[in-house]
Short mmCIF file of C-alpha atoms in Angstrom, two decimals:
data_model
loop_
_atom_site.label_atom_id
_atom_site.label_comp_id
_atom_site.label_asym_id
_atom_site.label_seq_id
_atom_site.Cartn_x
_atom_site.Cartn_y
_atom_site.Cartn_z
CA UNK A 1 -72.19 2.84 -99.31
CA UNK A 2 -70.49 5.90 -101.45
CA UNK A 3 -72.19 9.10 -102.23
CA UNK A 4 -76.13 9.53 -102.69
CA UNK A 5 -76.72 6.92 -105.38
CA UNK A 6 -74.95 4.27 -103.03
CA UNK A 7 -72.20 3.78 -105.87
CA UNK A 8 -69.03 4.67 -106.78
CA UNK A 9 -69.42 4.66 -110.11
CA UNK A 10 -68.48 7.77 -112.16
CA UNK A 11 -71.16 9.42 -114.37
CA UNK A 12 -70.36 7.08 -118.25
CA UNK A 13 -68.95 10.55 -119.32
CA UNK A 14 -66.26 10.75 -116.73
CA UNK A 15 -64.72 7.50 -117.73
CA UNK A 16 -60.87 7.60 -117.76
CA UNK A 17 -60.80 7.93 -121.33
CA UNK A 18 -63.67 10.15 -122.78
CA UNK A 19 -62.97 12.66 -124.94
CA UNK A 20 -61.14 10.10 -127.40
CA UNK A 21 -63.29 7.04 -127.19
CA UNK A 22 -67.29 6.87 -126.95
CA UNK A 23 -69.06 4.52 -126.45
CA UNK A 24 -69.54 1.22 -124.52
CA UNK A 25 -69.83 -1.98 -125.39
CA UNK A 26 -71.12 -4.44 -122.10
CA UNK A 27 -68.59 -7.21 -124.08
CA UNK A 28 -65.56 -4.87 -123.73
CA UNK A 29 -66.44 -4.02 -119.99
CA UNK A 30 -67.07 -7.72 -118.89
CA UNK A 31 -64.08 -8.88 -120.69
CA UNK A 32 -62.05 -5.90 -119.29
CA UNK A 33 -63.25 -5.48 -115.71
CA UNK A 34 -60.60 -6.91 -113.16
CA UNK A 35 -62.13 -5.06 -110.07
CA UNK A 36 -63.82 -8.72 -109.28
CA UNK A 37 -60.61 -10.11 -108.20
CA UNK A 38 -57.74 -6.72 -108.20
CA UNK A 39 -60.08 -5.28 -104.98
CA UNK A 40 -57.18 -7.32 -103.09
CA UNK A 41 -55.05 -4.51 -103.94
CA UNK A 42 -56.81 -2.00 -102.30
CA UNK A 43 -54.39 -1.11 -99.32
CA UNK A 44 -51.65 -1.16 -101.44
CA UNK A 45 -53.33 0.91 -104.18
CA UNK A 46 -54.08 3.46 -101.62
CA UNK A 47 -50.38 3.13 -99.61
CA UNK A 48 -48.95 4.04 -102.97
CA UNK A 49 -51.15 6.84 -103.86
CA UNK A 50 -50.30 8.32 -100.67
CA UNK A 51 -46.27 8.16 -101.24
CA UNK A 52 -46.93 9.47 -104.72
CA UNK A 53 -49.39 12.38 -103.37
CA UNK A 54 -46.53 13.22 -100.84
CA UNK A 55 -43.42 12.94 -103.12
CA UNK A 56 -45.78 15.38 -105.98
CA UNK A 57 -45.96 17.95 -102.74
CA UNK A 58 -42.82 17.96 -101.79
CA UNK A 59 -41.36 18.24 -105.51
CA UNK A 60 -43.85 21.19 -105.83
CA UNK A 61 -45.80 19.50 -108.37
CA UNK A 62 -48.90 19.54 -106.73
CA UNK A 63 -49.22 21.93 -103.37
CA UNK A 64 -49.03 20.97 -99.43
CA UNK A 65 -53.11 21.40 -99.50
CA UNK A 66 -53.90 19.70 -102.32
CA UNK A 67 -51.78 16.82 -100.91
CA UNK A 68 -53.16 16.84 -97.72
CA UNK A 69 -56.47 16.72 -99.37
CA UNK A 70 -55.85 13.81 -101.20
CA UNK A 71 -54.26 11.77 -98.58
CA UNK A 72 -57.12 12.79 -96.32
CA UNK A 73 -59.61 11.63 -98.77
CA UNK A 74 -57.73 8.54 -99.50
CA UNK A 75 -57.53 7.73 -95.77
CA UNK A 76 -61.54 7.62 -95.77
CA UNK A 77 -61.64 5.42 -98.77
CA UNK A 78 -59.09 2.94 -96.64
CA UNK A 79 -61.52 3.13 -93.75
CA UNK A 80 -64.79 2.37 -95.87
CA UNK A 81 -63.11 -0.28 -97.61
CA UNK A 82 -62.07 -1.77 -94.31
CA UNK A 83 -65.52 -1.48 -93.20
CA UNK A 84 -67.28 -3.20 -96.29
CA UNK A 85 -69.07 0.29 -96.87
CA UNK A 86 -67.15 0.98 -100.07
CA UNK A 87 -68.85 -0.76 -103.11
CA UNK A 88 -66.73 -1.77 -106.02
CA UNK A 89 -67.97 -1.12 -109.28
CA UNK A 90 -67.19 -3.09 -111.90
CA UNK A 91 -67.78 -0.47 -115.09
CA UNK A 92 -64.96 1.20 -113.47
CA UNK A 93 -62.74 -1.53 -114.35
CA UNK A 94 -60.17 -2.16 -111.58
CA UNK A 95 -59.33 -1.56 -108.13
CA UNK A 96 -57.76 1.83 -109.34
CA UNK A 97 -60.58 3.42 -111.08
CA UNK A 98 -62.45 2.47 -108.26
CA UNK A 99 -60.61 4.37 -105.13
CA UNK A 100 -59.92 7.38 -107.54
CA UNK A 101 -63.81 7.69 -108.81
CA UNK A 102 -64.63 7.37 -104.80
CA UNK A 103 -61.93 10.01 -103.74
CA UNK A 104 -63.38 12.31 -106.91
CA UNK A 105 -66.74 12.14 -105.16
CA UNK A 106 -65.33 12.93 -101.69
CA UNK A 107 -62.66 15.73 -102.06
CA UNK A 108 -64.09 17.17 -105.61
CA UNK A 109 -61.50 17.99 -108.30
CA UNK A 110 -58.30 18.28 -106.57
CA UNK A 111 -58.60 14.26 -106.55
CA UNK A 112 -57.52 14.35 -110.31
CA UNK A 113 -54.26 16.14 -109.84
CA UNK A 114 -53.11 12.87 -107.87
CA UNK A 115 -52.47 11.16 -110.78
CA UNK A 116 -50.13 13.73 -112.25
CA UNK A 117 -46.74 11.63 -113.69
CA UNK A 118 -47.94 8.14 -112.84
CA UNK A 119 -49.90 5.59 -114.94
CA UNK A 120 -51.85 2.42 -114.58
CA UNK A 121 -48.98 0.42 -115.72
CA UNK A 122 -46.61 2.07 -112.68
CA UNK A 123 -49.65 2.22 -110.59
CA UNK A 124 -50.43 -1.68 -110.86
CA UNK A 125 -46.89 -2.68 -110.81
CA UNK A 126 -45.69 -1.11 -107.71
CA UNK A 127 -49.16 -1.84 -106.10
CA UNK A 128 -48.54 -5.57 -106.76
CA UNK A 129 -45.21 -5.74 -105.72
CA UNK A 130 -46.53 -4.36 -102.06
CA UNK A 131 -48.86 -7.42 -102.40
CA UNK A 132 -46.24 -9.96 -103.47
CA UNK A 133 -44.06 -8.68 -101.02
CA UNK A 134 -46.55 -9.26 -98.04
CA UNK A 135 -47.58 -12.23 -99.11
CA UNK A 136 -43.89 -13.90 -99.05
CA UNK A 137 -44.01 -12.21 -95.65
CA UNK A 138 -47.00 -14.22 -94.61
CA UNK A 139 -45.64 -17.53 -96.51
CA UNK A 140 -41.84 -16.96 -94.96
CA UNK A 141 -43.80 -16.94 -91.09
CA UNK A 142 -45.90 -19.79 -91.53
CA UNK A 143 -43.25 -21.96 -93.27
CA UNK A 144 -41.13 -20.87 -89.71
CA UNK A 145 -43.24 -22.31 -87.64
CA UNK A 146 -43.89 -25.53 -89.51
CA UNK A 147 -40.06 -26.17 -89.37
CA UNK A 148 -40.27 -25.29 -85.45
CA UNK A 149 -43.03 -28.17 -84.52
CA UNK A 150 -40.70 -30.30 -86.88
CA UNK A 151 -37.56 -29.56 -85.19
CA UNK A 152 -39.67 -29.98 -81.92
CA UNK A 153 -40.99 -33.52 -82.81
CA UNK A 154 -37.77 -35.02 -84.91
CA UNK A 155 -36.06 -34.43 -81.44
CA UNK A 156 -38.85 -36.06 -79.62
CA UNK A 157 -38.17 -39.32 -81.43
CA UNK A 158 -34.84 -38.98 -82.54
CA UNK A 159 -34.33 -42.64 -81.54
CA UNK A 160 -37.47 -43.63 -82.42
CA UNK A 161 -36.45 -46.76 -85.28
CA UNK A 162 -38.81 -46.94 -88.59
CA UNK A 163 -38.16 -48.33 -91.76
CA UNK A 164 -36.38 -46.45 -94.54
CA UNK A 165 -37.28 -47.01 -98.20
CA UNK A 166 -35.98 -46.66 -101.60
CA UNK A 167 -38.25 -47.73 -104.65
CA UNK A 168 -40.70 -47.54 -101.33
CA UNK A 169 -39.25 -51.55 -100.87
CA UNK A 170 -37.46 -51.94 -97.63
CA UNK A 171 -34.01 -50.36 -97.29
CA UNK A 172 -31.93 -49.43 -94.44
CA UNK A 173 -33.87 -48.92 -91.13
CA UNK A 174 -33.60 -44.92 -89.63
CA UNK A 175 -35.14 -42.60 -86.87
CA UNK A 176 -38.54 -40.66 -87.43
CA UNK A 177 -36.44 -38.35 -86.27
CA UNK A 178 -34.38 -38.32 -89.34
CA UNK A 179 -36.93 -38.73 -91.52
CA UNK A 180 -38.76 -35.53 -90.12
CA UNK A 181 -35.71 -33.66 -90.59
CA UNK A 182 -35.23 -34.24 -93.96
CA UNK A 183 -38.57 -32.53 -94.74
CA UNK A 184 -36.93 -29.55 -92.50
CA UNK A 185 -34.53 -29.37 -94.81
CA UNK A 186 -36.40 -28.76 -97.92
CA UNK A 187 -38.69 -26.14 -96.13
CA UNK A 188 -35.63 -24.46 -94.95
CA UNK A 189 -34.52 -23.87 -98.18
CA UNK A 190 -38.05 -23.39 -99.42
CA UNK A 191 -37.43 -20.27 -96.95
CA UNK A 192 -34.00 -19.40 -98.41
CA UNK A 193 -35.94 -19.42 -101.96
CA UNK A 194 -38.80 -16.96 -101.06
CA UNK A 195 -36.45 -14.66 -99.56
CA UNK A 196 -34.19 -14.72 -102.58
CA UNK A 197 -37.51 -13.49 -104.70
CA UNK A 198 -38.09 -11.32 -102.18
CA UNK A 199 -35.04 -9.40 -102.19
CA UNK A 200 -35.28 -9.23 -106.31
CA UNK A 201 -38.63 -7.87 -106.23
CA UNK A 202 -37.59 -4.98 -103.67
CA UNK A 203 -37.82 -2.58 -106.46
CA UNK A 204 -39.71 0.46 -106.90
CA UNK A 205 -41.58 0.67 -110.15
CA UNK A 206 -43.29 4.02 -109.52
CA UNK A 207 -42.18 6.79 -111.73
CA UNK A 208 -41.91 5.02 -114.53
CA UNK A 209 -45.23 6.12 -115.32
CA UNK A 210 -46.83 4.52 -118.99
CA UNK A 211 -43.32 3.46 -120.66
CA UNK A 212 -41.20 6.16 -120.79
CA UNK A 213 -40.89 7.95 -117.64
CA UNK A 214 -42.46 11.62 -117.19
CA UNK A 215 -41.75 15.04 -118.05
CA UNK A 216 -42.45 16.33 -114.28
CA UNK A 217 -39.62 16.40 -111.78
CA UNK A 218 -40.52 13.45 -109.37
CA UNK A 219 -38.32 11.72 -106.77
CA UNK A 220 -38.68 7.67 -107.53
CA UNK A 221 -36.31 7.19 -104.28
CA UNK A 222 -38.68 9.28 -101.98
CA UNK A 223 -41.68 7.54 -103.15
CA UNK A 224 -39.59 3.87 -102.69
CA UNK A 225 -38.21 5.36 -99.18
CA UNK A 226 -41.86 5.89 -98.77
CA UNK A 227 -43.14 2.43 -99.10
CA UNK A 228 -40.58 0.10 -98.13
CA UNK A 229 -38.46 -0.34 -100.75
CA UNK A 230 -34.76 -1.03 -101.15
CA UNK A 231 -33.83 0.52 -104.61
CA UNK A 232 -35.71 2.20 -107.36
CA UNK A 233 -36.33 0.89 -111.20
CA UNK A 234 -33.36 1.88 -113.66
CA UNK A 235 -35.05 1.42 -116.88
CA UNK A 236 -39.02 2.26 -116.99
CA UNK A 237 -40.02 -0.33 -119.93
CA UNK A 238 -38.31 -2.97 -117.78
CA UNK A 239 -40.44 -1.26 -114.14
CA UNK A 240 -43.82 -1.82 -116.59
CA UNK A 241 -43.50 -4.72 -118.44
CA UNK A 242 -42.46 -8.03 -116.50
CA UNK A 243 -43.78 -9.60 -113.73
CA UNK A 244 -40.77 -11.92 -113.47
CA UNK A 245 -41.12 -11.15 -109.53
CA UNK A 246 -44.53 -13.28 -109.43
CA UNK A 247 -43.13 -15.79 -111.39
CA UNK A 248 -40.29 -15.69 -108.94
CA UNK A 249 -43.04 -15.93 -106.26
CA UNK A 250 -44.67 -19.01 -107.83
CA UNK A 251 -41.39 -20.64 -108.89
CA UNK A 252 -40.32 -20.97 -105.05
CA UNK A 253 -44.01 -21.73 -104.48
CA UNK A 254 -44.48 -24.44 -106.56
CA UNK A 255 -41.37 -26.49 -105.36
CA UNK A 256 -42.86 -25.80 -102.17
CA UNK A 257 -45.92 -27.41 -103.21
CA UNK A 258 -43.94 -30.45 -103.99
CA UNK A 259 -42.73 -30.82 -100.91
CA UNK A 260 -45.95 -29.79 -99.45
CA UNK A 261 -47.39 -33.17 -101.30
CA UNK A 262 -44.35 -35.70 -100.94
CA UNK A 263 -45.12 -35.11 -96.82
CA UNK A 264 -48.93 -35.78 -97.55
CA UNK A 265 -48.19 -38.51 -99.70
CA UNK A 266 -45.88 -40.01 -96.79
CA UNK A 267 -49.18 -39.32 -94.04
CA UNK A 268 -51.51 -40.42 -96.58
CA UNK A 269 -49.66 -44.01 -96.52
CA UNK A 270 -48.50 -43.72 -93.21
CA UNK A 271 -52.21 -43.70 -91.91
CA UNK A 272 -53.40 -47.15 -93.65
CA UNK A 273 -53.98 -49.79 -91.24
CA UNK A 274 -51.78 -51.81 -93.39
CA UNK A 275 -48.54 -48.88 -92.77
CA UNK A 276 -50.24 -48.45 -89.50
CA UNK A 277 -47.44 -45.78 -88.50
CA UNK A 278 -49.35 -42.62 -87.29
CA UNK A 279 -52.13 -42.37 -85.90
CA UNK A 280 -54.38 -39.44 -87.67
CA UNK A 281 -56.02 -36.46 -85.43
CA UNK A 282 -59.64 -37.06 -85.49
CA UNK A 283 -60.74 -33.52 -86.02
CA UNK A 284 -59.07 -33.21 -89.10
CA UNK A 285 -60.06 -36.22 -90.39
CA UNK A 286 -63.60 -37.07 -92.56
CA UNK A 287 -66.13 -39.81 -92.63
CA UNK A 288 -67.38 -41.77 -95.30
CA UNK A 289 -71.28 -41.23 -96.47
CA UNK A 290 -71.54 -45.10 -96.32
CA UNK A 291 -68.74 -47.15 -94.76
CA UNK A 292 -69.23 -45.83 -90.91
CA UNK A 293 -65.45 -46.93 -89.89
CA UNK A 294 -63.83 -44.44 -92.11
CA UNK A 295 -61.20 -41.81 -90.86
CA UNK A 296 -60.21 -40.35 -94.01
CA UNK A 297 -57.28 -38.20 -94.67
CA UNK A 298 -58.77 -35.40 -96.59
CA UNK A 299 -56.17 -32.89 -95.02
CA UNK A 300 -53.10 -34.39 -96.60
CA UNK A 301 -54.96 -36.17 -99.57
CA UNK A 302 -55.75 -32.25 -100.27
CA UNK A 303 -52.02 -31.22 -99.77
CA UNK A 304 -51.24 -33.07 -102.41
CA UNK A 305 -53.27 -32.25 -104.95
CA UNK A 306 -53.32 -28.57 -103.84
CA UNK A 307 -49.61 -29.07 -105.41
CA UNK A 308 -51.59 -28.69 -108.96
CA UNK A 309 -53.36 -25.80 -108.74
CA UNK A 310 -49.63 -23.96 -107.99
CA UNK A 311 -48.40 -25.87 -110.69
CA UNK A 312 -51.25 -24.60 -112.98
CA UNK A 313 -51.26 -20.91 -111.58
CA UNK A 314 -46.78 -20.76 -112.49
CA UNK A 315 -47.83 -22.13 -116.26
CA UNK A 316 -50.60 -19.94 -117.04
CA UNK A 317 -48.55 -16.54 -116.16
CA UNK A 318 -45.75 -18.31 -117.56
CA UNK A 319 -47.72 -18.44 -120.94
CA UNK A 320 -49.47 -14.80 -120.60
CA UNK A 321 -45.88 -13.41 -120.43
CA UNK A 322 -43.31 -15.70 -122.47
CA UNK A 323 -45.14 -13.69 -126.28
CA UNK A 324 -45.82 -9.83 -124.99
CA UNK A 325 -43.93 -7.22 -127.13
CA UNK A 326 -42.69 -4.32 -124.42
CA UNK A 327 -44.06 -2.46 -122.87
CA UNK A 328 -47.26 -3.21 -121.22
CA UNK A 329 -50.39 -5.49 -122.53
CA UNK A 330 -53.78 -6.34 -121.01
CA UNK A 331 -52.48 -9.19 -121.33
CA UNK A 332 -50.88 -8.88 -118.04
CA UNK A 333 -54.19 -8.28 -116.24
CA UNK A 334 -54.45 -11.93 -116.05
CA UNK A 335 -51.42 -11.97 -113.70
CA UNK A 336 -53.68 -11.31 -110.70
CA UNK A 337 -55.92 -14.50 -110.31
CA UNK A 338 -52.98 -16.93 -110.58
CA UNK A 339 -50.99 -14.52 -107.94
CA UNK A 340 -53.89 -14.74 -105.06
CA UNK A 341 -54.75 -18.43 -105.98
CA UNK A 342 -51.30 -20.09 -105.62
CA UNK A 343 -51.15 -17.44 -102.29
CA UNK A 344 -53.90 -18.65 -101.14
CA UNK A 345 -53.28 -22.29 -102.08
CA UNK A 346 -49.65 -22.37 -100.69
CA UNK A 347 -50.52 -20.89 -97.37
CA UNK A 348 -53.50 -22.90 -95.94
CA UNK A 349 -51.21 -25.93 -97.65
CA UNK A 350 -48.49 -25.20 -95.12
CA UNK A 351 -51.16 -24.59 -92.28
CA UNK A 352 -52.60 -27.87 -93.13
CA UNK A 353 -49.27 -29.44 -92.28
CA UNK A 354 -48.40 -27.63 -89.11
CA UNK A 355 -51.75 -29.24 -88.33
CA UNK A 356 -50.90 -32.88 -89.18
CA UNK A 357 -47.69 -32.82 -87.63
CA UNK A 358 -48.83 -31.26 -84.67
CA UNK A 359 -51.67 -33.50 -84.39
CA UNK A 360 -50.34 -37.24 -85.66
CA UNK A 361 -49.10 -39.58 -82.88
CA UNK A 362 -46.60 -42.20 -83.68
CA UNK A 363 -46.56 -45.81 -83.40
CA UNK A 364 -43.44 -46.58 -82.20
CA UNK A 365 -44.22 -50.14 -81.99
CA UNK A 366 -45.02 -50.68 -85.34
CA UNK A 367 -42.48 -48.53 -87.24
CA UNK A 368 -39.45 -50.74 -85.28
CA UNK A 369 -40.94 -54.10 -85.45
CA UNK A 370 -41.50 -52.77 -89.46
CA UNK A 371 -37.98 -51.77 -90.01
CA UNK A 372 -36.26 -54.93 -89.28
CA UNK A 373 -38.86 -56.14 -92.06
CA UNK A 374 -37.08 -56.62 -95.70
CA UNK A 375 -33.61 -57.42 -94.31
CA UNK A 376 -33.52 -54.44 -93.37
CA UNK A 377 -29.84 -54.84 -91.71
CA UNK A 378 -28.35 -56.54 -94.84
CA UNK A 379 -25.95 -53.72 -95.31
CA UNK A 380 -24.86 -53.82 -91.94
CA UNK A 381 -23.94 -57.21 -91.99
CA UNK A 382 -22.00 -56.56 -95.05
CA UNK A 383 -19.75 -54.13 -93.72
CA UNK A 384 -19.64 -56.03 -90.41
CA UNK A 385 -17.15 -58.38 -93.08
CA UNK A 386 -15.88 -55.62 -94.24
CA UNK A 387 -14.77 -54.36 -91.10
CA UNK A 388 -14.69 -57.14 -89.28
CA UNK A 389 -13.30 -60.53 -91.87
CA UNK A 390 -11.43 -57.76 -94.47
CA UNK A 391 -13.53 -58.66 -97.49
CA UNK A 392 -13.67 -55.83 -99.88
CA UNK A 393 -17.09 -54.83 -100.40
CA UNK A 394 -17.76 -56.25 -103.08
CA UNK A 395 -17.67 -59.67 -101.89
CA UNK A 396 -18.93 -59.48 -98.84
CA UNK A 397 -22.23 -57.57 -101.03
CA UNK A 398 -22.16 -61.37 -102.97
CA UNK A 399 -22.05 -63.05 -99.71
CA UNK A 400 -24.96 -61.63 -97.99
CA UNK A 401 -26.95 -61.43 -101.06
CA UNK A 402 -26.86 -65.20 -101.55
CA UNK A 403 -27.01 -65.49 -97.54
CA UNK A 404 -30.49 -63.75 -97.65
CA UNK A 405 -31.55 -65.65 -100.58
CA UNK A 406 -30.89 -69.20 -98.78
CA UNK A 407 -32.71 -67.43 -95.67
CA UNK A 408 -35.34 -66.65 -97.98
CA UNK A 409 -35.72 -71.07 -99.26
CA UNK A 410 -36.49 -71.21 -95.66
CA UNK A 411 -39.14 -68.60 -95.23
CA UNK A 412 -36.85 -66.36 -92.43
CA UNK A 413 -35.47 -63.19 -93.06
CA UNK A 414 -32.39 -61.68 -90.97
CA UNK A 415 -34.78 -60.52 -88.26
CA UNK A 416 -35.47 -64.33 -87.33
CA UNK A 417 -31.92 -65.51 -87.71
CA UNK A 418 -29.04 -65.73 -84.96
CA UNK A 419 -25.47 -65.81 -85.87
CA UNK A 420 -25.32 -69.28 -85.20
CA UNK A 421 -27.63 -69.95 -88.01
CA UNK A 422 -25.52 -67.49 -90.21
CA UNK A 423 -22.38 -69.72 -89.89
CA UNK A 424 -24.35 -73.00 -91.28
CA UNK A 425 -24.23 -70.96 -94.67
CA UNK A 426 -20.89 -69.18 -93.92
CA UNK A 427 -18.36 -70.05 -91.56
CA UNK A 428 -17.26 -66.27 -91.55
CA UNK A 429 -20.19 -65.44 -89.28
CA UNK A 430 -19.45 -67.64 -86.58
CA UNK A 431 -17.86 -64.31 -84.61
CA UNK A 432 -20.73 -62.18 -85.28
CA UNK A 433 -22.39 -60.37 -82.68
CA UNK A 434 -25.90 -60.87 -82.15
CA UNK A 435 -26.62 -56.66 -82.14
CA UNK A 436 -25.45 -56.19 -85.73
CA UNK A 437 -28.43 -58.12 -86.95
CA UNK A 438 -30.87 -55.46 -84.52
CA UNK A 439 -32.13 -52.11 -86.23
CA UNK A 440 -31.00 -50.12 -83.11
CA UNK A 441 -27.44 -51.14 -83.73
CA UNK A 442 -27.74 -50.08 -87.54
CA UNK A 443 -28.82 -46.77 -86.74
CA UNK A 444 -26.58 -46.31 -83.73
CA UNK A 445 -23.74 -47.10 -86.32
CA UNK A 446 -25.04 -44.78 -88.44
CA UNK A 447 -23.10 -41.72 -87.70
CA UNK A 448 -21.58 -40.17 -89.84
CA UNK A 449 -22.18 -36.18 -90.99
CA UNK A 450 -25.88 -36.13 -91.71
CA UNK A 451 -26.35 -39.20 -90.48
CA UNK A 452 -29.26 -41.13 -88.52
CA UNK A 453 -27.25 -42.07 -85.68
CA UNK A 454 -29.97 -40.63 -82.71
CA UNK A 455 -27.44 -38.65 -81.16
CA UNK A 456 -26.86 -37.00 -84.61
CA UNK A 457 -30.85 -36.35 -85.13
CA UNK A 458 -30.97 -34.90 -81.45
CA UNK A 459 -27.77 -32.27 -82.61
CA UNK A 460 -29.60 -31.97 -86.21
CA UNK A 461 -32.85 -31.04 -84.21
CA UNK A 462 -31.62 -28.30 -82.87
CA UNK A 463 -29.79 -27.06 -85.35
CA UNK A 464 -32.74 -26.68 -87.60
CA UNK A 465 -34.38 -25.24 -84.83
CA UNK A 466 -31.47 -22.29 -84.83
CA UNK A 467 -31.49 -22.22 -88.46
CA UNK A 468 -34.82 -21.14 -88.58
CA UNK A 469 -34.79 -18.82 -86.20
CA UNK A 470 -31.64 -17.47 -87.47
CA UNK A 471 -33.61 -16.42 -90.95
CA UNK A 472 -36.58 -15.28 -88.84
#
């Protein structure tokens, strides 16, 4: 709790602006007050203020004293805040307001020479950066170990046969293996994306103060040296005005969230008794209020529609920024709420699936006796005449297309044929052996670059594996 009255509100007079505006209105303060939501910026707010405070001192703006003062102060406000003492006010407005009335209260006046050459708009801009920054941190680690247990389990069944699928109808059969990988892949890069935004938004905003810089002789690279940054702004309409780095943010984010859903798509279908491929970890799995067998898959049903809200959070900022005149707007306010959303949407997303994959156990049974389903080794067989009888491809396409269909008359796919059988529709087959009509031969065949060939998944494995590590 601050001060006597338990707030940290500001006597009405003190407010920010008095002397040119008076009055109140409780419409203007409800539509205006972001401290409901910014709060989240409180470390940052007060990391910043510190570097500033520091750089003022040692540019002789403000003295040593005053400095230490106002970095001592600020350090309480940190520790109340961390304890859930501090109490945010929302007639102050913002995050901002907030420390700085609480600091006022603790340290007296010389808390109003901190904000000597810096604005709001700096203030906000650099302070959400920090956050932005972190929170690409925390997305970049959790995406790394997602890839791990995916390295770790492709290589577990990288001969493990299941059926692949295009138009989700029966295609060529592969490895689990393989088909983990490929979701490796796209997370990989997902992690090659973030990291690209991050390096964009390693800019320093501070100093730029309202639009237009300041008259005062401050050091933008000591206060960037200060917190972590790699370079400093170059034009201070450009430091204020866009927030291109959280769209950035939620760019990469939301074609993570796609891939995020495709993978709980593929469990959600993967679970039905009718798929029957995985079986589901019970503790992350819900009943039904009425059907008593149920073992629902709320976990990847939810990372799948989770994709929308990051969908939703990208358009709205999208739409706040694509009509604002420079510099800064209020507009921009509304930045903040799509920002920790989609943060906080993406990240227990990608938990959710280190959970699932983790916890799912594969029926091996089921996805090879399911692969040789559909004909699966049509293609095969076509390029065993290739290979084998010197058709061109093209023919020997025509020939096992009709071959399937006169299988087909008879109610048997390839699965229940032998070559014997074969040659009753065409001599040509007479030679064949018996393992090119057997899923493990199609996938042992299978091995060229990027391939499914097992061997290949085992090698592709660990590759990802070092990959990953490699950007760690």
């Amino acid at each position: 709790m601050s001060g006597a009255t338990g707030t940290n509100a500001a006597p009405h007079d003190e407010q920010v602006w008095h002397g040119w505006l008076t009055g109140n209105s409780s419409l203007l303060e409800e539509i205006n007050a972001s401290v409901r939501f910014d709060h989240r910026l409180a470390r940052h707010d007060i990391d910043g203020s510190i570097a500033h405070a520091r750089m003022l001192a040692a540019r002789r703006v403000i003295t040593e004293q005053e400095a230490d003062a106002i970095v001592a102060g600020l350090e309480l406000v940190r520790e109340e805040i961390r304890t859930g003492a501090f109490t945010f006010d929302p007639a102050l407005e913002d995050v901002h307001m907030n420390v700085e009335a609480r600091l006022r209260t603790l340290i007296g006046p010389v808390a109003g020479r901190l904000h000597t050459a810096r604005s709001r708009n700096d203030q906000v801009a650099v302070d959400t950066r920090m956050w932005v920054r972190d929170a690409i941190d925390r997305l970049d680690a959790l995406l790394a170990r997602l890839i791990t247990v995916i390295a770790v389990r492709a290589e577990a069944h990288h001969g493990d046969v299941m059926p692949g699928f295009t138009h989700l109808q029966c295609a060529q059969p592969v490895t689990i293996g393989h088909h983990l990988l490929a979701y490796g892949e796209m997370l990989l890069r997902d992690r090659d994306r973030l990291r690209s935004a991050r390096r964009r938004l390693d800019e320093s905003p501070l100093g730029a103060a309202a639009l237009a810089g300041t008259v005062h002789p401050v050091d933008p690279e000591d206060t960037a040296r200060r917190l972590g940054f790699g370079r400093v702004f170059r034009n201070s309409l450009d430091a204020v005005s866009d927030r291109d780095f959280i769209l950035d943010y939620l760019s990469a984010g939301a074609t993570l969230a796609v891939h995020l859903s495709r993978l709980g798509e593929e469990l959600v279908i993967w679970s039905t008794p009718q798929f029957g491929f995985i079986e589901l970890p019970e503790h992350l799995c819900a009943g039904s209020s009425i059907m008593p067998q149920k073992r629902n898959p709320d976990l990847p049903e939810l990372m799948r529609a989770k994709s929308g809200r990051v969908f939703g959070d990208l358009m709205a900022l999208l739409t706040v920024m694509k009509g604002l005149p420079l510099a800064y707007s209020r507009d921009m306010q509304e930045d903040k709420e799509a920002l920790f959303d989609a943060a906080d949407t993406l990240e227990v997303s990608v938990r959710a699936a280190e959970a699932m994959l983790r916890g799912i156990t594969f029926r091996t049974r089921k996805t090879r006796a399911d692969a040789a389903l559909g004909n699966a080794v049509a293609t095969d067989l076509a390029d065993w005449l290739v290979a084998d009888r010197s058709l061109p491809f093209r023919e020997a396409h025509t020939v096992v297309a009709g071959l399937v269909k006169w299988l087909g008359v008879q109610g048997k796919e390839l699965k229940d044929a032998a070559p014997g059988d074969l040659a009753g529709f065409d001599e040509r087959f007479a030679t064949l052996p018996a393992e090119v009509l057997t899923v493990e031969h199609a996938v042992t065949r299978r091995n060229s670059p990027g391939g499914t060939a097992p061997a290949l998944v085992r090698e592709a494995a660990a590759e990802l594996h070092r990959r990953n590590t490699e950007t760690d």
